[in-house]
Tab-separated table of C-alpha atoms in Angstrom:
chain	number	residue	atom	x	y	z
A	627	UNK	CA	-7.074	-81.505	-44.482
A	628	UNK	CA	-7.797	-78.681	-47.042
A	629	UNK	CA	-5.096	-77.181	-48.905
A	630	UNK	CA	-3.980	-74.055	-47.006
A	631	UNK	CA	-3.043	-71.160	-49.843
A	632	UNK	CA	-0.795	-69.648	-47.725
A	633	UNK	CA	1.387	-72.920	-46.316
A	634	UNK	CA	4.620	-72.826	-48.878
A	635	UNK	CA	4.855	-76.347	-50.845
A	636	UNK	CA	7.380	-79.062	-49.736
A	637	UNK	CA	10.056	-78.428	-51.796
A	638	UNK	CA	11.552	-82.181	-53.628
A	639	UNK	CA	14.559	-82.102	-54.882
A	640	UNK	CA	15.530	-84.858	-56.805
A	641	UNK	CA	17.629	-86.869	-59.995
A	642	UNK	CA	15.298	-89.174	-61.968
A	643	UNK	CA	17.585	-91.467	-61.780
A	644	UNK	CA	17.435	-92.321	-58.220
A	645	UNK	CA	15.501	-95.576	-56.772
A	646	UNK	CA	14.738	-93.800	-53.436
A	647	UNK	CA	13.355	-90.908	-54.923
A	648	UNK	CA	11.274	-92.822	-56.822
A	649	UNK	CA	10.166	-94.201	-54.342
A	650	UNK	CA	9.532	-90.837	-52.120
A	651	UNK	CA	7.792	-89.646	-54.876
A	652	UNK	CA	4.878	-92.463	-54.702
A	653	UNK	CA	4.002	-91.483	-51.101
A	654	UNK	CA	4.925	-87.616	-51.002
A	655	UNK	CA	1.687	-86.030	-52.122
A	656	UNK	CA	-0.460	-88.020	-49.776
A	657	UNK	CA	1.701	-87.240	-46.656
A	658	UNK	CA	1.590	-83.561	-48.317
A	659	UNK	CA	-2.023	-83.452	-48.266
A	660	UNK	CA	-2.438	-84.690	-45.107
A	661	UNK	CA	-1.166	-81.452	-43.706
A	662	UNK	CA	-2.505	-79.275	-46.359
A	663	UNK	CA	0.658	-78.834	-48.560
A	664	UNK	CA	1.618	-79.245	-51.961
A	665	UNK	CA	4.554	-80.269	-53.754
A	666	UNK	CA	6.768	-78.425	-56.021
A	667	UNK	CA	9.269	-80.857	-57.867
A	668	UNK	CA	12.783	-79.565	-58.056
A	669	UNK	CA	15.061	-82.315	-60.705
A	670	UNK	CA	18.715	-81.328	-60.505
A	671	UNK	CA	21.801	-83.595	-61.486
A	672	UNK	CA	23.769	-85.770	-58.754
A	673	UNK	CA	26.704	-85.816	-61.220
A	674	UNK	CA	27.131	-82.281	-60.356
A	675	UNK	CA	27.047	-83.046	-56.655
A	676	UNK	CA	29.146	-86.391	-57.097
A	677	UNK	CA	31.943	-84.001	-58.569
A	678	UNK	CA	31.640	-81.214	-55.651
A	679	UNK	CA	31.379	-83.567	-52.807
A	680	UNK	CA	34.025	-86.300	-54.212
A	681	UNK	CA	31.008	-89.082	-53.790
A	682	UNK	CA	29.760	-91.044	-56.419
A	683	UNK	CA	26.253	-93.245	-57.167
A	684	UNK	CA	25.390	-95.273	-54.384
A	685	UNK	CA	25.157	-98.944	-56.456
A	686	UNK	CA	28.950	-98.183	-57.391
A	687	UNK	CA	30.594	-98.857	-53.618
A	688	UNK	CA	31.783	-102.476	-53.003
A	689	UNK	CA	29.531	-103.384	-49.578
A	690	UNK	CA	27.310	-100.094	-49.592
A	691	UNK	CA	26.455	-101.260	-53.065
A	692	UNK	CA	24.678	-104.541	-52.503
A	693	UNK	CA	22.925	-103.361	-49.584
A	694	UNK	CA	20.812	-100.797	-51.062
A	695	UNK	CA	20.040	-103.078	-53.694
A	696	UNK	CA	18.358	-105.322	-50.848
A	697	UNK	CA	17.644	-101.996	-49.166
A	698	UNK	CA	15.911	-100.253	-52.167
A	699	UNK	CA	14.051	-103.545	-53.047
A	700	UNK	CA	12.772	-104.449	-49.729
A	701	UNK	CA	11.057	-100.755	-49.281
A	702	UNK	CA	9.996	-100.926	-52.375
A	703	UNK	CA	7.790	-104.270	-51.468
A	704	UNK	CA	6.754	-103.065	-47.470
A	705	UNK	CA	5.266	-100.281	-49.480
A	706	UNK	CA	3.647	-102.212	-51.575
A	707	UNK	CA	5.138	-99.773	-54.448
A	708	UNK	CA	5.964	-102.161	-57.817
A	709	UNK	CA	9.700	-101.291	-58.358
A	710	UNK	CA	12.124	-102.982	-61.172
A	711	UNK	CA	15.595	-102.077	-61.909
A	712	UNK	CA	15.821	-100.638	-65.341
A	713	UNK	CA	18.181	-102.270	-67.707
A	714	UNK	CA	20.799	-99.306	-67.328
A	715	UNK	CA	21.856	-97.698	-63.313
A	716	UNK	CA	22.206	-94.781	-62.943
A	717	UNK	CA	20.878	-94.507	-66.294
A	718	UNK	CA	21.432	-90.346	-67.498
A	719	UNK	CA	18.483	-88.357	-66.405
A	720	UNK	CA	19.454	-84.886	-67.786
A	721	UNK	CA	16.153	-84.941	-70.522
A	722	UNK	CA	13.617	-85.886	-68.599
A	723	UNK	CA	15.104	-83.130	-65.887
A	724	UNK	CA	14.911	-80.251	-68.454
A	725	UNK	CA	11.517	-81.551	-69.274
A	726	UNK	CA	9.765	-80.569	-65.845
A	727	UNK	CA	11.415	-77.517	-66.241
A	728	UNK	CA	10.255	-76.965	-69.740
A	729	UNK	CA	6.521	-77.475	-67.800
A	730	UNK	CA	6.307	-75.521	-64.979
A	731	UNK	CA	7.707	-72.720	-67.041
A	732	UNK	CA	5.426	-72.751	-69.862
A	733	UNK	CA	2.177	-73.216	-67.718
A	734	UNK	CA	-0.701	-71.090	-67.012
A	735	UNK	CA	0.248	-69.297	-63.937
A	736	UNK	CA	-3.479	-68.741	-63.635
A	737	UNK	CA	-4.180	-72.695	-63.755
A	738	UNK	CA	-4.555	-72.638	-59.948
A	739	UNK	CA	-2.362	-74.860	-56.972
A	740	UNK	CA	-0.307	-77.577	-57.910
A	741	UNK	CA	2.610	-78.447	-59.851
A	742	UNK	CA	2.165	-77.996	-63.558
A	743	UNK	CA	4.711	-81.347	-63.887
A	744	UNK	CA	3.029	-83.606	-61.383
A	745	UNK	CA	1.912	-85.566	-63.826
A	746	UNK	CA	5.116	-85.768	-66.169
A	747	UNK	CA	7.134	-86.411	-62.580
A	748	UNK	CA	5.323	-89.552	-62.336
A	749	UNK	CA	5.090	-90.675	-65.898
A	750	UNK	CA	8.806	-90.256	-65.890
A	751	UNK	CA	9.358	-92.259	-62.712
A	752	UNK	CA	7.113	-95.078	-63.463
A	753	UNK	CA	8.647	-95.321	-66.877
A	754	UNK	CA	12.101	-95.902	-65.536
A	755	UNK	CA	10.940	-97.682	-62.445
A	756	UNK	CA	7.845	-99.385	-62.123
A	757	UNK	CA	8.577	-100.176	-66.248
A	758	UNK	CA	12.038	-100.422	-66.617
A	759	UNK	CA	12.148	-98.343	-69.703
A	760	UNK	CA	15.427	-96.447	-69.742
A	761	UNK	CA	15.562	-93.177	-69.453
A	762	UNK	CA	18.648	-92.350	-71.114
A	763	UNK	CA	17.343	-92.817	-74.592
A	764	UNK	CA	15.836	-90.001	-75.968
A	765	UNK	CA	12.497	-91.942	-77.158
A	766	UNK	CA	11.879	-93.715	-73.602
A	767	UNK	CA	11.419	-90.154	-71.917
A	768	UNK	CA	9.455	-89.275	-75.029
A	769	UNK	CA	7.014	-91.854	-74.571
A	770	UNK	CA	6.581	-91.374	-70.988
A	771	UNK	CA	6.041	-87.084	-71.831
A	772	UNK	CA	3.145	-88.049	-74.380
A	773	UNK	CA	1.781	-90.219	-71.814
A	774	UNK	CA	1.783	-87.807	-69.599
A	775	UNK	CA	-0.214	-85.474	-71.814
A	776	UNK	CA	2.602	-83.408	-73.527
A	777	UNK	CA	2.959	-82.490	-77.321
A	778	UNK	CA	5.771	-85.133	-78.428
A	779	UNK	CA	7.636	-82.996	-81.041
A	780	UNK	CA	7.760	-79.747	-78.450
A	781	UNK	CA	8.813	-82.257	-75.601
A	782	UNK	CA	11.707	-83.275	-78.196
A	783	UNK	CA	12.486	-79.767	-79.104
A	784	UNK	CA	12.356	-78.523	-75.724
A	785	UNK	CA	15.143	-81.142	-74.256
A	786	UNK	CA	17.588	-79.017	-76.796
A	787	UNK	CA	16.474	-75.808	-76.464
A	788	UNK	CA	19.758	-73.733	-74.435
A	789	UNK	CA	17.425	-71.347	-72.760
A	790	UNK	CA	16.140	-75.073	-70.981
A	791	UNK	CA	19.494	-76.130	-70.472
A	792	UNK	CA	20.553	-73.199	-68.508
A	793	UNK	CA	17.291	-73.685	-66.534
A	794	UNK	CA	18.266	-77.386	-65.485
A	795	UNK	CA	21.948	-76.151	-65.057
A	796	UNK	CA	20.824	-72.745	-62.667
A	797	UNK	CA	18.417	-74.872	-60.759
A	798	UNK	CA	21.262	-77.711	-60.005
A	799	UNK	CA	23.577	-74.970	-58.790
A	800	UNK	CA	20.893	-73.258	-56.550
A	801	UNK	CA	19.836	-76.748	-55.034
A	802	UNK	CA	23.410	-76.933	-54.472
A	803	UNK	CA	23.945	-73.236	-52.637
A	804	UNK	CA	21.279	-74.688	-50.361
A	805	UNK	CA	22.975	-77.662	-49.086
A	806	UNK	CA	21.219	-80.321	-51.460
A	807	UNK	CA	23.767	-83.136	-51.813
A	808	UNK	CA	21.322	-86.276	-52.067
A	809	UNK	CA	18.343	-87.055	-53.663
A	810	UNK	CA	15.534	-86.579	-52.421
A	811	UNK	CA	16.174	-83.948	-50.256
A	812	UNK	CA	13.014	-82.337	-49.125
A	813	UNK	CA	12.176	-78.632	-47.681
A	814	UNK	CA	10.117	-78.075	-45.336
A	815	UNK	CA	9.353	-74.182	-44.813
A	816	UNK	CA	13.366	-74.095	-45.232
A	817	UNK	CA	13.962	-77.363	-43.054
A	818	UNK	CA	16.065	-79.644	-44.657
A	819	UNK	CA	15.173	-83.360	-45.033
A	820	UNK	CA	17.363	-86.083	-46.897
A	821	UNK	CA	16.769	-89.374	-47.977
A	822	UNK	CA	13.152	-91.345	-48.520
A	823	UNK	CA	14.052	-92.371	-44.759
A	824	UNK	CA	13.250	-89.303	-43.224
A	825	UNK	CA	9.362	-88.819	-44.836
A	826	UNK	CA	8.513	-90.015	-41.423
A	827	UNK	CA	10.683	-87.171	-39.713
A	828	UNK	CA	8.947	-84.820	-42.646
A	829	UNK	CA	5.299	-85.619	-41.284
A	830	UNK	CA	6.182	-85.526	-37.652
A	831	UNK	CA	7.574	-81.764	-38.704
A	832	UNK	CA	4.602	-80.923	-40.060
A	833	UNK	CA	2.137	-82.568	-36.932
A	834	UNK	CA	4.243	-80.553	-34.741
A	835	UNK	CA	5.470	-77.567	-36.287
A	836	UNK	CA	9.105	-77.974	-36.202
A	837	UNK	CA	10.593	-79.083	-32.495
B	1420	UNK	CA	7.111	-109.370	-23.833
B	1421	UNK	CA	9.400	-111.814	-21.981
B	1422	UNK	CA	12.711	-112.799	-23.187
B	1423	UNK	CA	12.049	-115.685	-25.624
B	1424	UNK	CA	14.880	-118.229	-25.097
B	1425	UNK	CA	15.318	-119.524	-28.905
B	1426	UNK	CA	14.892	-115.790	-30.568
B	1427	UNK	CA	18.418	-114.826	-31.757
B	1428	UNK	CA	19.441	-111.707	-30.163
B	1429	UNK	CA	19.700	-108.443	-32.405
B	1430	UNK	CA	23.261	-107.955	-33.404
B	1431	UNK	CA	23.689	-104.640	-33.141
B	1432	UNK	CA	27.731	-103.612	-35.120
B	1433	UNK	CA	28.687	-100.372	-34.553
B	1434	UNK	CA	31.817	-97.880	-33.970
B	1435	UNK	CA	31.986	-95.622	-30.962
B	1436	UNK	CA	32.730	-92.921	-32.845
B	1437	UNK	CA	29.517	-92.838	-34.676
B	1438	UNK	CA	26.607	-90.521	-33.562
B	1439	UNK	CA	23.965	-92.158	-35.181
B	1440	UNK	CA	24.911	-95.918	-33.776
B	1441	UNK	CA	25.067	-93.361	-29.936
B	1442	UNK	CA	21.432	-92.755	-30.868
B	1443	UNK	CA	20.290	-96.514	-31.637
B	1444	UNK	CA	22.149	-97.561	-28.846
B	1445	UNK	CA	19.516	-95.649	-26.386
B	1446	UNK	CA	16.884	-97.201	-28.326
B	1447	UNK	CA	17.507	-100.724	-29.293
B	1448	UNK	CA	17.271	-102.169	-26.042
B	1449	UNK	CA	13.043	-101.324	-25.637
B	1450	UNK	CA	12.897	-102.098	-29.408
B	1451	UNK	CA	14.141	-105.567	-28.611
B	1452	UNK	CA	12.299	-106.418	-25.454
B	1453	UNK	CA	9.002	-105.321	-27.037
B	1454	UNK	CA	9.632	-108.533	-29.166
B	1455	UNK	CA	10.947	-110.633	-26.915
B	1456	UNK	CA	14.735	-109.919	-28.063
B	1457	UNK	CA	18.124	-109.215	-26.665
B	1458	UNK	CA	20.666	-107.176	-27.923
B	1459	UNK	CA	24.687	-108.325	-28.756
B	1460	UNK	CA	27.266	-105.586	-29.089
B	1461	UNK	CA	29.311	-105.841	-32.319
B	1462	UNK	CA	32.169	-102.857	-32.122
B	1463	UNK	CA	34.473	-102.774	-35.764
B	1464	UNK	CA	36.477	-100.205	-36.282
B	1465	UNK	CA	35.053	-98.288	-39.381
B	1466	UNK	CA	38.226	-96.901	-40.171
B	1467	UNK	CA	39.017	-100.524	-42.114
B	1468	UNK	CA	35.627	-100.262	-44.096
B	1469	UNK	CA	36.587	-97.142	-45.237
B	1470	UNK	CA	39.873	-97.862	-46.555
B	1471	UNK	CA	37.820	-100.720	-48.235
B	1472	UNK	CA	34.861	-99.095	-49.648
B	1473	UNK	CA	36.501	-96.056	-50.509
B	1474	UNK	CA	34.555	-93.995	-48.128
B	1475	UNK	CA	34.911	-90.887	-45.295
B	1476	UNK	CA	33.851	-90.118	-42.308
B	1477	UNK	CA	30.408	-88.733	-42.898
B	1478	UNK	CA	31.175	-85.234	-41.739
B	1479	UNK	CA	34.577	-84.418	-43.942
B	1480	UNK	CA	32.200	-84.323	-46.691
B	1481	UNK	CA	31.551	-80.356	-47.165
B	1482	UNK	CA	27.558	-80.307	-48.107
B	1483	UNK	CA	26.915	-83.781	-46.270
B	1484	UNK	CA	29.034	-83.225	-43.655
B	1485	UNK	CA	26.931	-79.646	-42.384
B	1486	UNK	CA	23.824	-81.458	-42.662
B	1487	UNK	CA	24.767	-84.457	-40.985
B	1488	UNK	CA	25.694	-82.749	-38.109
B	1489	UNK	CA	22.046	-80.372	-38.232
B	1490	UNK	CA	20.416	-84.079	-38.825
B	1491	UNK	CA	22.441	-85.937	-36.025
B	1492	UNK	CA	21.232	-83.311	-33.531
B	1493	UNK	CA	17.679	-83.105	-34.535
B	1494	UNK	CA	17.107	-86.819	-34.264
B	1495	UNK	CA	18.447	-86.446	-30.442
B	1496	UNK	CA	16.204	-83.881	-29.432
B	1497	UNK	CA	12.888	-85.270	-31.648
B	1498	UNK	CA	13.814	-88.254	-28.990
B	1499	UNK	CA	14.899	-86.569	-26.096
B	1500	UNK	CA	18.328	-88.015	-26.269
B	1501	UNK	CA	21.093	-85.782	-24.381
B	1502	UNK	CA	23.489	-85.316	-27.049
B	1503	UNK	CA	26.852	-82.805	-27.271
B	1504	UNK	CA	29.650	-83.177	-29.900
B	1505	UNK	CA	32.480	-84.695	-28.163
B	1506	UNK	CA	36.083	-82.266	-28.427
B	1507	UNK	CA	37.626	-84.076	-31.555
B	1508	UNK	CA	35.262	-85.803	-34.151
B	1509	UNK	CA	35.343	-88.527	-35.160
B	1510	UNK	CA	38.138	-90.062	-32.485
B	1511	UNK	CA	39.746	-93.113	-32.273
B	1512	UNK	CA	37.526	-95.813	-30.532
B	1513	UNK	CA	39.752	-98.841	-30.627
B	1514	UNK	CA	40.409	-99.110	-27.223
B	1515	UNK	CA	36.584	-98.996	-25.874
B	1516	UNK	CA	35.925	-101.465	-28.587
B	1517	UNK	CA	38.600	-103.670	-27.454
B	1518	UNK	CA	37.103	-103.575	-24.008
B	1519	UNK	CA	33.866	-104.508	-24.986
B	1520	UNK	CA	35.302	-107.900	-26.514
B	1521	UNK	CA	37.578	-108.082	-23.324
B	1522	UNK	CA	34.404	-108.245	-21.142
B	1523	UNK	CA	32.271	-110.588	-23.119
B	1524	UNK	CA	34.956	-113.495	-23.571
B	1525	UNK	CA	35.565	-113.299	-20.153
B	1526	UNK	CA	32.441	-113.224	-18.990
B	1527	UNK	CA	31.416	-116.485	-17.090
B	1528	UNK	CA	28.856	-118.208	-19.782
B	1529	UNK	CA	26.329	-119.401	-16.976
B	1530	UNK	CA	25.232	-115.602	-15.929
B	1531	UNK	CA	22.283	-116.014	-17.730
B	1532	UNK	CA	20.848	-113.729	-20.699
B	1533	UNK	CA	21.877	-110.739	-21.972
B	1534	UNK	CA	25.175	-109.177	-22.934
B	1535	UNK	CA	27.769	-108.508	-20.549
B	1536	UNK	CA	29.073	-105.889	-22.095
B	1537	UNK	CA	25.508	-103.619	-21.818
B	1538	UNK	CA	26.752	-101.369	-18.821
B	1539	UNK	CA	29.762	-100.458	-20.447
B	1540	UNK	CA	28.501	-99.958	-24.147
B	1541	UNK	CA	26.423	-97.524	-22.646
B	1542	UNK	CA	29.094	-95.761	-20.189
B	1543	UNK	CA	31.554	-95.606	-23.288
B	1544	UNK	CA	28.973	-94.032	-25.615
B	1545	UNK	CA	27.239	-91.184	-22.976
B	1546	UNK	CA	31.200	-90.289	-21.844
B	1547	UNK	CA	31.362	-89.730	-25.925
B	1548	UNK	CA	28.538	-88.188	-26.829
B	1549	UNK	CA	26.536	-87.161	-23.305
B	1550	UNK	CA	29.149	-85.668	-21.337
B	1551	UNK	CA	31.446	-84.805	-23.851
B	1552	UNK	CA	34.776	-86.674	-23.430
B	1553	UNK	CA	37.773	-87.459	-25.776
B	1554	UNK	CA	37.143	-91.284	-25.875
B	1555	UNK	CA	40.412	-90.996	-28.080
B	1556	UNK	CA	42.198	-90.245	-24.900
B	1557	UNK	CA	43.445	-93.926	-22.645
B	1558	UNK	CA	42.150	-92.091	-19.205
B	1559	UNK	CA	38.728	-90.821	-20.679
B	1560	UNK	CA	38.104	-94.632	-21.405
B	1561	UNK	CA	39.167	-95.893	-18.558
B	1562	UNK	CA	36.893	-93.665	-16.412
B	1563	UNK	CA	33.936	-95.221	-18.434
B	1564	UNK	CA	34.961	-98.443	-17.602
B	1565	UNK	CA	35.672	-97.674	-14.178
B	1566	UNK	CA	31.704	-95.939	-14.043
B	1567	UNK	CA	30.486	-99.411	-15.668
B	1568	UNK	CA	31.990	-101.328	-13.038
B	1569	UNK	CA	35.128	-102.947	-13.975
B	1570	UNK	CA	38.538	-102.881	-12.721
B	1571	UNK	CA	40.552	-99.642	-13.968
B	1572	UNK	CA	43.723	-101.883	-13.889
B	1573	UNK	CA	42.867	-104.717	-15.607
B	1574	UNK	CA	41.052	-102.696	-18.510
B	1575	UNK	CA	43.810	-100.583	-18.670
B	1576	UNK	CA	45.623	-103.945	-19.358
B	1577	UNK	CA	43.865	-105.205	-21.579
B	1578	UNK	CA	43.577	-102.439	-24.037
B	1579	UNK	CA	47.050	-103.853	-24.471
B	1580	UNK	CA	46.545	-107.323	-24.734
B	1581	UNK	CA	47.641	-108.980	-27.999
B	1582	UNK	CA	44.526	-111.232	-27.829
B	1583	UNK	CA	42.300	-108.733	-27.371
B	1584	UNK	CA	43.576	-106.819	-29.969
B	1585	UNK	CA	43.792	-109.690	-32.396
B	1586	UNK	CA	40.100	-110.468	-31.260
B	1587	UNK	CA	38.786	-106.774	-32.249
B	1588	UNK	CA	40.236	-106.660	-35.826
B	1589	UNK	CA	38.807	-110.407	-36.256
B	1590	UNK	CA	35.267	-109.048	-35.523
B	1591	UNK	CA	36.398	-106.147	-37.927
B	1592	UNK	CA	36.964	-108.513	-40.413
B	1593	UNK	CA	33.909	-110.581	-40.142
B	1594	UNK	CA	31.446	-107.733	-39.954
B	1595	UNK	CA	32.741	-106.455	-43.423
B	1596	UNK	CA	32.978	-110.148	-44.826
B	1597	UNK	CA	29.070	-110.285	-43.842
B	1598	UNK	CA	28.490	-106.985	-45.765
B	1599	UNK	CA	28.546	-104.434	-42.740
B	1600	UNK	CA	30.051	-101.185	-44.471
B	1601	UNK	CA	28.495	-98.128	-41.633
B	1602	UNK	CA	27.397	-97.899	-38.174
B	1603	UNK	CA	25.183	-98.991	-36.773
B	1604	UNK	CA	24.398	-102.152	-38.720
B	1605	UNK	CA	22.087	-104.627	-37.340
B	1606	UNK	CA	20.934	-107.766	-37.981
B	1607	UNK	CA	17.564	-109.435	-37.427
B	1608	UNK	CA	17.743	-112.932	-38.023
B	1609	UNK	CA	20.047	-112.720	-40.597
B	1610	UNK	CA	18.577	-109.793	-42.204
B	1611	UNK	CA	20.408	-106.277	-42.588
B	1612	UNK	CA	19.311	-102.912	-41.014
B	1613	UNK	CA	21.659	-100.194	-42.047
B	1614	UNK	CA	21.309	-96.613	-40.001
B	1615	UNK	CA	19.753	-95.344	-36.756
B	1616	UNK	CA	16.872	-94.301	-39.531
B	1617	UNK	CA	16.168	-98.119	-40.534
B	1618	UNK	CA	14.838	-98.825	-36.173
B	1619	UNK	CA	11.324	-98.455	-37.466
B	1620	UNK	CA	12.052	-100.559	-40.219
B	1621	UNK	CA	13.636	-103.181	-37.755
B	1622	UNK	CA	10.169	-102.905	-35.280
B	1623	UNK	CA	7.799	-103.747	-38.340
B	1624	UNK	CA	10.372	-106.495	-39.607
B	1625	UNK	CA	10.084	-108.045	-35.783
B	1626	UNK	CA	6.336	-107.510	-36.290
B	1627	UNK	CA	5.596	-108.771	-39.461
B	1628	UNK	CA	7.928	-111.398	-39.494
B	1629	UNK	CA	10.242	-110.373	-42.745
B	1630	UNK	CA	8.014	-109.484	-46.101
């Protein structure tokens, strides 16, 4: 299907530093375009979430824990999606969150459809999981911003500039005030979809228009 | 298919008080016959994993909790599942899980395939979560049992029973000892399915034969 200019995106909320998302965000574009929509990426910090809702990361409960290891593993390989755990979990994410930001808000708003940070998204994702590079040293998400096209002394300036910081920190607190409590957690012309688990729900939204 | 006599049934743990394992439980049954698989009724109390994992019930958390509840009742209608919330939520489901061990060890072993306890798995869980009683309540139970056949007396009985008692929070304990932490929790030949959302998962595993 074509792109449809007046279909909103699906709107993917995420942390970087989330296996499942990772995941979700290997397959999201092609389910997307399937039903001419694109995808706007929307990074915000669990930590922030994990305070608010009294939760914490999912590798850190006893039982819980082990499974989605096995869990997280075993989609990874019916996908056929190359996954490794990085050497850090949950390794901090809060640079290469500010970076997308950085992106979409210094782009061309006359460049056309399509997320400005696609390709940093994935660079970023791979880097951490399909690499195991991690993502909580400074030079990792560095490496994975040049790859992904971006000057690397601007990408380093940018992850301390404040008016970036208070970008990442507003755009946390609005996922938030929507009901965002996981990651991913997907929109869907305002629907709300959590978990790589429900893509299939996502596309059978889409085929029928909502039920 | 037809039954296959050396397949391992599915074994299906779950709590009575959880929505999501009400869902599966309309659904497992085809699932398992299309491969030639029964389906064994494991009730724990998740109460126990709680205390042990550290965990709630899935709708005291604030932003989790609201969208749980939207989720829960999407899923029933994208499947045409009757679903209402029942008066309290989540209730105390110790006595229909006691019954359902009640029924199976003293069920007479030569009846043949299948578990006993089918009729009144499904009478407890549509009083719950079709028609809208307090399962928490002795006579509310005890109707369900009485609708699945068996004798109001002798349930009401054995709800009692030390043995039966002792026999529930032995199951308890072995679920969690073999990693089950939520409801429902299925395993397929040894493999773990966590969450009315994994079903598909569960159909290609049957299919494929593990990857």
């Amino acid at each position: 299907m074509t792109e449809q200019p007046n279909a909103a995106p699906i709107e993917f909320h995420f942390d970087f530093s989330s296996p499942y998302s990772y995941l979700a965000s290997e397959r999201i574009e092609a389910l997307a375009a399937r039903h001419g929509r694109s995808v706007a990426w929307r990074p915000f910090l669990l930590g922030a979430v994990f305070k608010t809702e009294g939760t914490q990361p999912l590798t850190t409960y006893p039982l819980k824990g082990a499974y989605a290891r096995h869990d997280i593993e075993r989609t990874a390989r019916g996908h056929g999606i190359p996954f490794v755990w990085p050497p850090r979990f949950p390794f901090l994410s809060v640079n290469a969150a500010r970076l997308v930001y950085w992106v979409q808000d210094s782009a061309d708003p006359s460049a056309g459809a399509g997320d400005p940070a696609t390709p940093l998204v994935h660079a970023l994702f791979r880097a951490a999981f399909a690499e195991g590079r991690d993502l909580g040293h400074a030079e990792a998400t560095l490496d994975a911003a040049e790859a992904a096209g971006l000057d690397r002394a601007a990408a380093a300036a940018a992850v301390k500039d404040a008016a970036v910081k208070a970008r990442l920190k507003e755009a946390t607190e609005a996922a938030m005030a929507r009901g965002v409590f996981g990651s991913p957690f997907l929109f869907v012309d305002g629907e709300p979809f959590w978990g790589h688990d429900r893509l299939p729900d996502v596309e059978a939204w889409l085929e029928a228009g909502g039920w």
